């Protein structure tokens, strides 16, 4: 699973996730892209599940670009632990995704296969998404 090699701060504060994506709002690498329609946290496990689902639908053909990276740690206190005594341990890593961000791109497959792959991928994600196509793709 994806996780950063090093981080500056081990347990940062959780910030609010508001507004629109600053960059990565257009398809830059592939022919088809999966765009976030709302803000949310995507865990490393969810990113891996989407990658596996897309690659299975594409059947060895085409190429996948993952344009998000889980660089935010999420901490959790153990079950049945009293309040206090500091912040919990890092349990998993998430990517902060804002509206409009292109999260995944694929190329080298027909439009029908891309639609099917992204439809399957959408079930693995906790946010609403939509498929985009580059100008002149799928012809």
Tab-separated table of N, CA and C in Angstrom:
chain	number	residue	atom	x	y	z
A	1	UNK	N	0.832	-1.191	0.000
A	1	UNK	CA	0.000	0.000	0.000
A	1	UNK	C	0.872	1.248	0.000
A	2	UNK	N	0.296	2.336	-0.451
A	2	UNK	CA	1.025	3.598	-0.528
A	2	UNK	C	1.161	4.236	0.851
A	3	UNK	N	2.355	4.765	1.127
A	3	UNK	CA	2.620	5.529	2.350
A	3	UNK	C	3.919	6.296	2.125
A	4	UNK	N	4.039	7.485	2.699
A	4	UNK	CA	5.268	8.243	2.494
A	4	UNK	C	6.460	7.620	3.210
A	5	UNK	N	7.657	7.806	2.650
A	5	UNK	CA	8.876	7.291	3.283
A	5	UNK	C	9.185	8.059	4.556
A	6	UNK	N	9.069	9.390	4.484
A	6	UNK	CA	9.330	10.248	5.632
A	6	UNK	C	8.288	11.359	5.657
A	7	UNK	N	8.000	11.869	6.858
A	7	UNK	CA	7.122	13.031	6.990
A	7	UNK	C	7.765	14.015	7.951
A	8	UNK	N	7.412	15.279	7.797
A	8	UNK	CA	7.984	16.304	8.670
A	8	UNK	C	7.416	16.191	10.081
A	9	UNK	N	6.091	15.997	10.179
A	9	UNK	CA	5.445	15.844	11.483
A	9	UNK	C	4.693	14.526	11.515
A	10	UNK	N	4.898	13.766	12.575
A	10	UNK	CA	4.331	12.430	12.680
A	10	UNK	C	2.810	12.428	12.857
A	11	UNK	N	2.302	13.352	13.700
A	11	UNK	CA	0.867	13.390	13.995
A	11	UNK	C	0.325	14.812	13.840
A	12	UNK	N	0.117	15.276	12.598
A	12	UNK	CA	-0.386	16.644	12.417
A	12	UNK	C	-1.868	16.759	12.790
A	13	UNK	N	-2.317	18.006	12.993
A	13	UNK	CA	-3.736	18.247	13.250
A	13	UNK	C	-4.531	17.937	11.994
A	14	UNK	N	-5.769	17.522	12.165
A	14	UNK	CA	-6.654	17.257	11.037
A	14	UNK	C	-7.294	18.587	10.625
A	15	UNK	N	-7.092	18.998	9.400
A	15	UNK	CA	-7.633	20.274	8.935
A	15	UNK	C	-8.961	20.076	8.212
A	16	UNK	N	-9.737	21.152	8.148
A	16	UNK	CA	-11.021	21.097	7.448
A	16	UNK	C	-10.777	20.969	5.945
A	17	UNK	N	-11.668	20.273	5.275
A	17	UNK	CA	-11.538	20.029	3.836
A	17	UNK	C	-12.644	20.801	3.129
A	18	UNK	N	-12.311	22.028	2.660
A	18	UNK	CA	-13.307	22.886	2.017
A	18	UNK	C	-12.792	23.376	0.679
A	19	UNK	N	-13.715	23.776	-0.181
A	19	UNK	CA	-13.346	24.426	-1.426
A	19	UNK	C	-13.057	23.468	-2.569
A	20	UNK	N	-12.466	24.049	-3.623
A	20	UNK	CA	-12.190	23.299	-4.847
A	20	UNK	C	-10.706	22.999	-4.963
A	21	UNK	N	-10.373	21.997	-5.764
A	21	UNK	CA	-8.980	21.612	-5.980
A	21	UNK	C	-8.219	22.737	-6.674
A	22	UNK	N	-6.984	22.963	-6.210
A	22	UNK	CA	-6.154	24.037	-6.762
A	22	UNK	C	-5.506	23.624	-8.078
A	23	UNK	N	-5.177	22.349	-8.210
A	23	UNK	CA	-4.544	21.850	-9.429
A	23	UNK	C	-5.099	20.482	-9.776
A	24	UNK	N	-4.552	19.873	-10.806
A	24	UNK	CA	-4.946	18.528	-11.253
A	24	UNK	C	-6.435	18.444	-11.554
A	25	UNK	N	-6.959	19.482	-12.221
A	25	UNK	CA	-8.387	19.501	-12.546
A	25	UNK	C	-8.653	19.135	-14.003
A	26	UNK	N	-7.601	18.881	-14.767
A	26	UNK	CA	-7.761	18.492	-16.165
A	26	UNK	C	-6.984	17.210	-16.443
A	27	UNK	N	-7.401	16.485	-17.474
A	27	UNK	CA	-6.726	15.240	-17.845
A	27	UNK	C	-5.410	15.594	-18.521
A	28	UNK	N	-4.296	15.173	-17.915
A	28	UNK	CA	-2.970	15.528	-18.420
A	28	UNK	C	-2.229	14.358	-19.056
A	29	UNK	N	-2.499	13.122	-18.621
A	29	UNK	CA	-1.698	11.980	-19.063
A	29	UNK	C	-2.478	11.016	-19.958
A	30	UNK	N	-3.646	10.575	-19.515
A	30	UNK	CA	-4.403	9.567	-20.247
A	30	UNK	C	-5.462	10.158	-21.154
A	31	UNK	N	-6.404	9.276	-21.541
A	31	UNK	CA	-7.519	9.685	-22.384
A	31	UNK	C	-8.791	9.889	-21.574
A	32	UNK	N	-8.923	9.141	-20.470
A	32	UNK	CA	-10.115	9.209	-19.622
A	32	UNK	C	-9.669	9.426	-18.182
A	33	UNK	N	-10.475	10.182	-17.423
A	33	UNK	CA	-10.134	10.468	-16.041
A	33	UNK	C	-11.327	10.305	-15.121
A	34	UNK	N	-11.045	10.068	-13.840
A	34	UNK	CA	-12.067	9.951	-12.803
A	34	UNK	C	-11.937	11.170	-11.899
A	35	UNK	N	-12.972	12.037	-11.902
A	35	UNK	CA	-12.928	13.314	-11.187
A	35	UNK	C	-13.797	13.270	-9.939
A	36	UNK	N	-13.288	13.840	-8.842
A	36	UNK	CA	-14.031	13.914	-7.579
A	36	UNK	C	-15.101	14.996	-7.688
A	37	UNK	N	-16.332	14.682	-7.251
A	37	UNK	CA	-17.423	15.653	-7.265
A	37	UNK	C	-17.654	16.272	-5.893
A	38	UNK	N	-17.006	15.738	-4.868
A	38	UNK	CA	-17.117	16.284	-3.519
A	38	UNK	C	-15.812	16.072	-2.761
A	39	UNK	N	-15.661	16.776	-1.648
A	39	UNK	CA	-14.451	16.676	-0.846
A	39	UNK	C	-14.491	15.425	0.028
A	40	UNK	N	-13.309	14.860	0.302
A	40	UNK	CA	-13.258	13.690	1.180
A	40	UNK	C	-11.855	13.180	1.380
A	41	UNK	N	-11.732	12.261	2.319
A	41	UNK	CA	-10.457	11.602	2.610
A	41	UNK	C	-10.474	10.234	1.959
A	42	UNK	N	-9.461	9.928	1.148
A	42	UNK	CA	-9.355	8.630	0.478
A	42	UNK	C	-8.181	7.897	1.110
A	43	UNK	N	-8.442	6.728	1.683
A	43	UNK	CA	-7.379	5.982	2.370
A	43	UNK	C	-6.513	5.226	1.356
A	44	UNK	N	-5.343	4.819	1.810
A	44	UNK	CA	-4.418	4.070	0.953
A	44	UNK	C	-5.047	2.749	0.509
A	45	UNK	N	-5.832	2.128	1.377
A	45	UNK	CA	-6.516	0.872	1.027
A	45	UNK	C	-7.530	1.088	-0.086
A	46	UNK	N	-8.253	2.206	-0.034
A	46	UNK	CA	-9.240	2.512	-1.067
A	46	UNK	C	-8.562	2.792	-2.402
A	47	UNK	N	-7.435	3.499	-2.371
A	47	UNK	CA	-6.690	3.766	-3.603
A	47	UNK	C	-6.230	2.453	-4.230
A	48	UNK	N	-5.728	1.548	-3.404
A	48	UNK	CA	-5.268	0.247	-3.903
A	48	UNK	C	-6.438	-0.573	-4.458
A	49	UNK	N	-7.593	-0.530	-3.784
A	49	UNK	CA	-8.775	-1.263	-4.249
A	49	UNK	C	-9.232	-0.744	-5.615
A	50	UNK	N	-9.184	0.574	-5.801
A	50	UNK	CA	-9.557	1.170	-7.092
A	50	UNK	C	-8.571	0.747	-8.168
A	51	UNK	N	-7.277	0.785	-7.843
A	51	UNK	CA	-6.251	0.397	-8.817
A	51	UNK	C	-6.452	-1.043	-9.277
A	52	UNK	N	-6.720	-1.940	-8.342
A	52	UNK	CA	-6.940	-3.359	-8.671
A	52	UNK	C	-8.200	-3.517	-9.519
A	53	UNK	N	-9.280	-2.817	-9.143
A	53	UNK	CA	-10.546	-2.923	-9.879
A	53	UNK	C	-10.392	-2.431	-11.321
A	54	UNK	N	-9.698	-1.309	-11.505
A	54	UNK	CA	-9.507	-0.767	-12.847
A	54	UNK	C	-8.644	-1.697	-13.687
A	55	UNK	N	-7.543	-2.176	-13.108
A	55	UNK	CA	-6.639	-3.034	-13.886
A	55	UNK	C	-7.293	-4.365	-14.249
A	56	UNK	N	-8.186	-4.874	-13.408
A	56	UNK	CA	-8.896	-6.117	-13.742
A	56	UNK	C	-9.852	-5.913	-14.905
A	57	UNK	N	-10.541	-4.775	-14.920
A	57	UNK	CA	-11.479	-4.496	-16.014
A	57	UNK	C	-10.749	-4.248	-17.329
A	58	UNK	N	-9.532	-3.703	-17.253
A	58	UNK	CA	-8.780	-3.378	-18.464
A	58	UNK	C	-8.074	-4.586	-19.061
A	59	UNK	N	-7.958	-5.682	-18.329
A	59	UNK	CA	-7.414	-6.946	-18.833
A	59	UNK	C	-6.043	-6.789	-19.508
A	60	UNK	N	-5.032	-6.380	-18.817
A	60	UNK	CA	-3.644	-6.288	-19.314
A	60	UNK	C	-3.417	-5.145	-20.302
A	61	UNK	N	-4.469	-4.583	-20.874
A	61	UNK	CA	-4.294	-3.519	-21.850
A	61	UNK	C	-4.333	-2.155	-21.189
A	62	UNK	N	-3.750	-1.169	-21.835
A	62	UNK	CA	-3.833	0.198	-21.339
A	62	UNK	C	-2.871	0.519	-20.216
A	63	UNK	N	-2.922	1.776	-19.773
A	63	UNK	CA	-2.048	2.266	-18.712
A	63	UNK	C	-2.879	3.062	-17.713
A	64	UNK	N	-2.506	2.972	-16.425
A	64	UNK	CA	-3.210	3.664	-15.344
A	64	UNK	C	-2.273	4.689	-14.718
A	65	UNK	N	-2.796	5.894	-14.448
A	65	UNK	CA	-2.073	6.905	-13.673
A	65	UNK	C	-2.860	7.176	-12.400
A	66	UNK	N	-2.199	7.091	-11.249
A	66	UNK	CA	-2.810	7.431	-9.965
A	66	UNK	C	-2.311	8.827	-9.603
A	67	UNK	N	-3.225	9.791	-9.528
A	67	UNK	CA	-2.826	11.183	-9.342
A	67	UNK	C	-3.065	11.706	-7.930
A	68	UNK	N	-3.337	10.802	-6.996
A	68	UNK	CA	-3.438	11.192	-5.591
A	68	UNK	C	-2.480	10.320	-4.793
A	69	UNK	N	-2.004	10.850	-3.674
A	69	UNK	CA	-1.071	10.094	-2.833
A	69	UNK	C	-1.458	10.278	-1.368
A	70	UNK	N	-1.543	9.187	-0.607
A	70	UNK	CA	-1.928	9.288	0.809
A	70	UNK	C	-0.769	9.786	1.669
A	71	UNK	N	-0.749	11.084	1.929
A	71	UNK	CA	0.355	11.671	2.688
A	71	UNK	C	-0.075	12.227	4.045
A	72	UNK	N	-1.352	12.011	4.429
A	72	UNK	CA	-1.850	12.503	5.711
A	72	UNK	C	-2.088	11.337	6.658
A	73	UNK	N	-1.409	11.296	7.818
A	73	UNK	CA	-1.649	10.215	8.766
A	73	UNK	C	-2.949	10.420	9.540
A	74	UNK	N	-3.639	9.341	9.837
A	74	UNK	CA	-4.841	9.369	10.668
A	74	UNK	C	-4.548	8.544	11.909
A	75	UNK	N	-4.762	9.150	13.074
A	75	UNK	CA	-4.470	8.473	14.335
A	75	UNK	C	-5.755	7.965	14.969
A	76	UNK	N	-5.634	6.898	15.750
A	76	UNK	CA	-6.775	6.347	16.481
A	76	UNK	C	-6.300	5.868	17.844
A	77	UNK	N	-7.120	6.110	18.858
A	77	UNK	CA	-6.820	5.588	20.188
A	77	UNK	C	-7.299	4.134	20.244
A	78	UNK	N	-6.646	3.287	21.045
A	78	UNK	CA	-7.103	1.895	21.171
A	78	UNK	C	-8.518	1.822	21.749
A	79	UNK	N	-9.218	0.740	21.474
A	79	UNK	CA	-10.568	0.537	22.017
A	79	UNK	C	-10.508	0.430	23.545
A	80	UNK	N	-11.582	0.893	24.185
A	80	UNK	CA	-11.731	0.824	25.638
A	80	UNK	C	-10.580	1.503	26.369
A	81	UNK	N	-10.154	2.664	25.832
A	81	UNK	CA	-9.106	3.456	26.465
A	81	UNK	C	-9.737	4.729	27.003
A	82	UNK	N	-9.326	5.125	28.199
A	82	UNK	CA	-9.873	6.343	28.787
A	82	UNK	C	-9.364	7.567	28.044
A	83	UNK	N	-10.089	8.676	28.211
A	83	UNK	CA	-9.725	9.930	27.567
A	83	UNK	C	-8.391	10.432	28.124
A	84	UNK	N	-7.706	11.242	27.307
A	84	UNK	CA	-6.451	11.836	27.762
A	84	UNK	C	-5.252	10.984	27.403
A	85	UNK	N	-4.122	11.257	28.040
A	85	UNK	CA	-2.860	10.547	27.816
A	85	UNK	C	-2.359	10.669	26.383
A	86	UNK	N	-2.623	11.819	25.749
A	86	UNK	CA	-2.033	12.105	24.446
A	86	UNK	C	-2.801	11.567	23.250
A	87	UNK	N	-2.251	11.896	22.085
A	87	UNK	CA	-2.867	11.512	20.818
A	87	UNK	C	-2.564	10.052	20.510
A	88	UNK	N	-3.472	9.399	19.807
A	88	UNK	CA	-3.306	7.980	19.479
A	88	UNK	C	-2.219	7.730	18.448
A	89	UNK	N	-2.000	6.467	18.166
A	89	UNK	CA	-0.982	6.065	17.192
A	89	UNK	C	-1.500	6.198	15.761
A	90	UNK	N	-0.563	6.350	14.819
A	90	UNK	CA	-0.938	6.439	13.400
A	90	UNK	C	-1.431	5.064	12.949
A	91	UNK	N	-2.671	5.034	12.444
A	91	UNK	CA	-3.283	3.767	12.031
A	91	UNK	C	-3.254	3.579	10.514
A	92	UNK	N	-3.504	4.655	9.775
A	92	UNK	CA	-3.490	4.539	8.321
A	92	UNK	C	-3.211	5.903	7.709
A	93	UNK	N	-2.995	5.926	6.389
A	93	UNK	CA	-2.661	7.140	5.649
A	93	UNK	C	-3.787	7.475	4.685
A	94	UNK	N	-4.069	8.776	4.542
A	94	UNK	CA	-5.137	9.205	3.649
A	94	UNK	C	-4.646	10.296	2.700
A	95	UNK	N	-5.380	10.460	1.610
A	95	UNK	CA	-5.151	11.559	0.673
A	95	UNK	C	-6.328	12.512	0.806
A	96	UNK	N	-6.056	13.789	0.975
A	96	UNK	CA	-7.107	14.800	1.034
A	96	UNK	C	-7.487	15.157	-0.402
A	97	UNK	N	-8.728	14.862	-0.790
A	97	UNK	CA	-9.181	15.095	-2.161
A	97	UNK	C	-10.268	16.156	-2.138
A	98	UNK	N	-10.080	17.195	-2.942
A	98	UNK	CA	-11.076	18.256	-3.038
A	98	UNK	C	-11.851	18.136	-4.344
A	99	UNK	N	-13.012	18.800	-4.395
A	99	UNK	CA	-13.861	18.782	-5.587
A	99	UNK	C	-13.085	19.201	-6.821
A	100	UNK	N	-13.296	18.472	-7.921
A	100	UNK	CA	-12.680	18.841	-9.188
A	100	UNK	C	-11.356	18.149	-9.463
A	101	UNK	N	-10.813	17.443	-8.485
A	101	UNK	CA	-9.514	16.789	-8.655
A	101	UNK	C	-9.644	15.540	-9.525
A	102	UNK	N	-8.740	15.387	-10.489
A	102	UNK	CA	-8.668	14.154	-11.273
A	102	UNK	C	-7.841	13.167	-10.453
A	103	UNK	N	-8.453	12.064	-10.051
A	103	UNK	CA	-7.784	11.114	-9.166
A	103	UNK	C	-7.091	9.992	-9.927
A	104	UNK	N	-7.732	9.495	-10.979
A	104	UNK	CA	-7.180	8.387	-11.764
A	104	UNK	C	-7.342	8.706	-13.241
A	105	UNK	N	-6.374	8.278	-14.047
A	105	UNK	CA	-6.459	8.414	-15.497
A	105	UNK	C	-6.082	7.088	-16.140
A	106	UNK	N	-6.720	6.803	-17.273
A	106	UNK	CA	-6.368	5.599	-18.032
A	106	UNK	C	-6.285	5.938	-19.508
A	107	UNK	N	-5.503	5.134	-20.232
A	107	UNK	CA	-5.341	5.318	-21.675
A	107	UNK	C	-5.114	3.956	-22.315
A	108	UNK	N	-5.343	3.882	-23.616
A	108	UNK	CA	-5.072	2.660	-24.369
A	108	UNK	C	-6.184	1.633	-24.346
A	109	UNK	N	-7.398	2.055	-23.948
A	109	UNK	CA	-8.553	1.148	-23.960
A	109	UNK	C	-9.735	1.857	-24.615
A	110	UNK	N	-10.704	1.096	-25.150
A	110	UNK	CA	-11.901	1.723	-25.728
A	110	UNK	C	-12.745	2.428	-24.659
A	111	UNK	N	-13.601	3.338	-25.100
A	111	UNK	CA	-14.428	4.123	-24.171
A	111	UNK	C	-15.329	3.239	-23.303
A	112	UNK	N	-15.905	2.185	-23.890
A	112	UNK	CA	-16.804	1.309	-23.131
A	112	UNK	C	-16.067	0.642	-21.971
A	113	UNK	N	-14.842	0.192	-22.231
A	113	UNK	CA	-14.032	-0.454	-21.187
A	113	UNK	C	-13.678	0.562	-20.101
A	114	UNK	N	-13.354	1.787	-20.506
A	114	UNK	CA	-13.028	2.845	-19.539
A	114	UNK	C	-14.237	3.167	-18.667
A	115	UNK	N	-15.417	3.266	-19.275
A	115	UNK	CA	-16.642	3.550	-18.508
A	115	UNK	C	-16.925	2.445	-17.504
A	116	UNK	N	-16.760	1.208	-17.954
A	116	UNK	CA	-17.007	0.057	-17.083
A	116	UNK	C	-16.002	0.023	-15.926
A	117	UNK	N	-14.740	0.299	-16.226
A	117	UNK	CA	-13.692	0.290	-15.195
A	117	UNK	C	-13.948	1.375	-14.160
A	118	UNK	N	-14.297	2.573	-14.605
A	118	UNK	CA	-14.531	3.671	-13.671
A	118	UNK	C	-15.830	3.489	-12.887
A	119	UNK	N	-16.821	2.829	-13.487
A	119	UNK	CA	-18.055	2.546	-12.759
A	119	UNK	C	-17.773	1.594	-11.600
A	120	UNK	N	-16.951	0.571	-11.870
A	120	UNK	CA	-16.553	-0.363	-10.817
A	120	UNK	C	-15.725	0.355	-9.752
A	121	UNK	N	-14.834	1.240	-10.185
A	121	UNK	CA	-13.970	1.980	-9.262
A	121	UNK	C	-14.783	2.896	-8.355
A	122	UNK	N	-15.867	3.464	-8.877
A	122	UNK	CA	-16.686	4.398	-8.106
A	122	UNK	C	-17.295	3.733	-6.874
A	123	UNK	N	-17.564	2.439	-6.955
A	123	UNK	CA	-18.123	1.716	-5.810
A	123	UNK	C	-17.111	1.571	-4.681
A	124	UNK	N	-15.834	1.651	-5.005
A	124	UNK	CA	-14.782	1.484	-3.996
A	124	UNK	C	-14.473	2.784	-3.253
A	125	UNK	N	-14.996	3.909	-3.741
A	125	UNK	CA	-14.658	5.209	-3.172
A	125	UNK	C	-15.777	5.754	-2.287
A	126	UNK	N	-15.419	6.517	-1.232
A	126	UNK	CA	-16.426	7.052	-0.316
A	126	UNK	C	-17.045	8.380	-0.784
A	127	UNK	N	-16.632	8.880	-1.953
A	127	UNK	CA	-17.152	10.149	-2.461
A	127	UNK	C	-17.763	9.948	-3.841
A	128	UNK	N	-18.575	10.921	-4.271
A	128	UNK	CA	-19.165	10.868	-5.612
A	128	UNK	C	-18.102	11.256	-6.631
A	129	UNK	N	-18.096	10.553	-7.759
A	129	UNK	CA	-17.119	10.817	-8.812
A	129	UNK	C	-17.814	10.806	-10.165
A	130	UNK	N	-17.130	11.359	-11.176
A	130	UNK	CA	-17.643	11.286	-12.552
A	130	UNK	C	-16.489	11.044	-13.504
A	131	UNK	N	-16.812	10.445	-14.653
A	131	UNK	CA	-15.801	10.154	-15.658
A	131	UNK	C	-15.716	11.303	-16.656
A	132	UNK	N	-14.492	11.659	-17.005
A	132	UNK	CA	-14.252	12.684	-18.017
A	132	UNK	C	-13.455	12.070	-19.155
A	133	UNK	N	-13.609	12.628	-20.352
A	133	UNK	CA	-12.829	12.187	-21.508
A	133	UNK	C	-12.085	13.389	-22.082
A	134	UNK	N	-10.877	13.130	-22.537
A	134	UNK	CA	-10.087	14.193	-23.172
A	134	UNK	C	-10.738	14.534	-24.519
A	135	UNK	N	-10.543	15.743	-24.989
A	135	UNK	CA	-11.075	16.153	-26.292
A	135	UNK	C	-10.584	15.234	-27.385
A	136	UNK	N	-11.485	14.644	-28.148
A	136	UNK	CA	-11.113	13.760	-29.257
A	136	UNK	C	-10.789	12.339	-28.835
A	137	UNK	N	-11.006	11.973	-27.576
A	137	UNK	CA	-10.722	10.606	-27.127
A	137	UNK	C	-11.894	9.698	-27.463
A	138	UNK	N	-11.600	8.433	-27.701
A	138	UNK	CA	-12.637	7.437	-27.941
A	138	UNK	C	-13.208	7.465	-29.335
A	139	UNK	N	-12.501	8.005	-30.302
A	139	UNK	CA	-13.032	8.043	-31.668
A	139	UNK	C	-12.308	7.054	-32.556
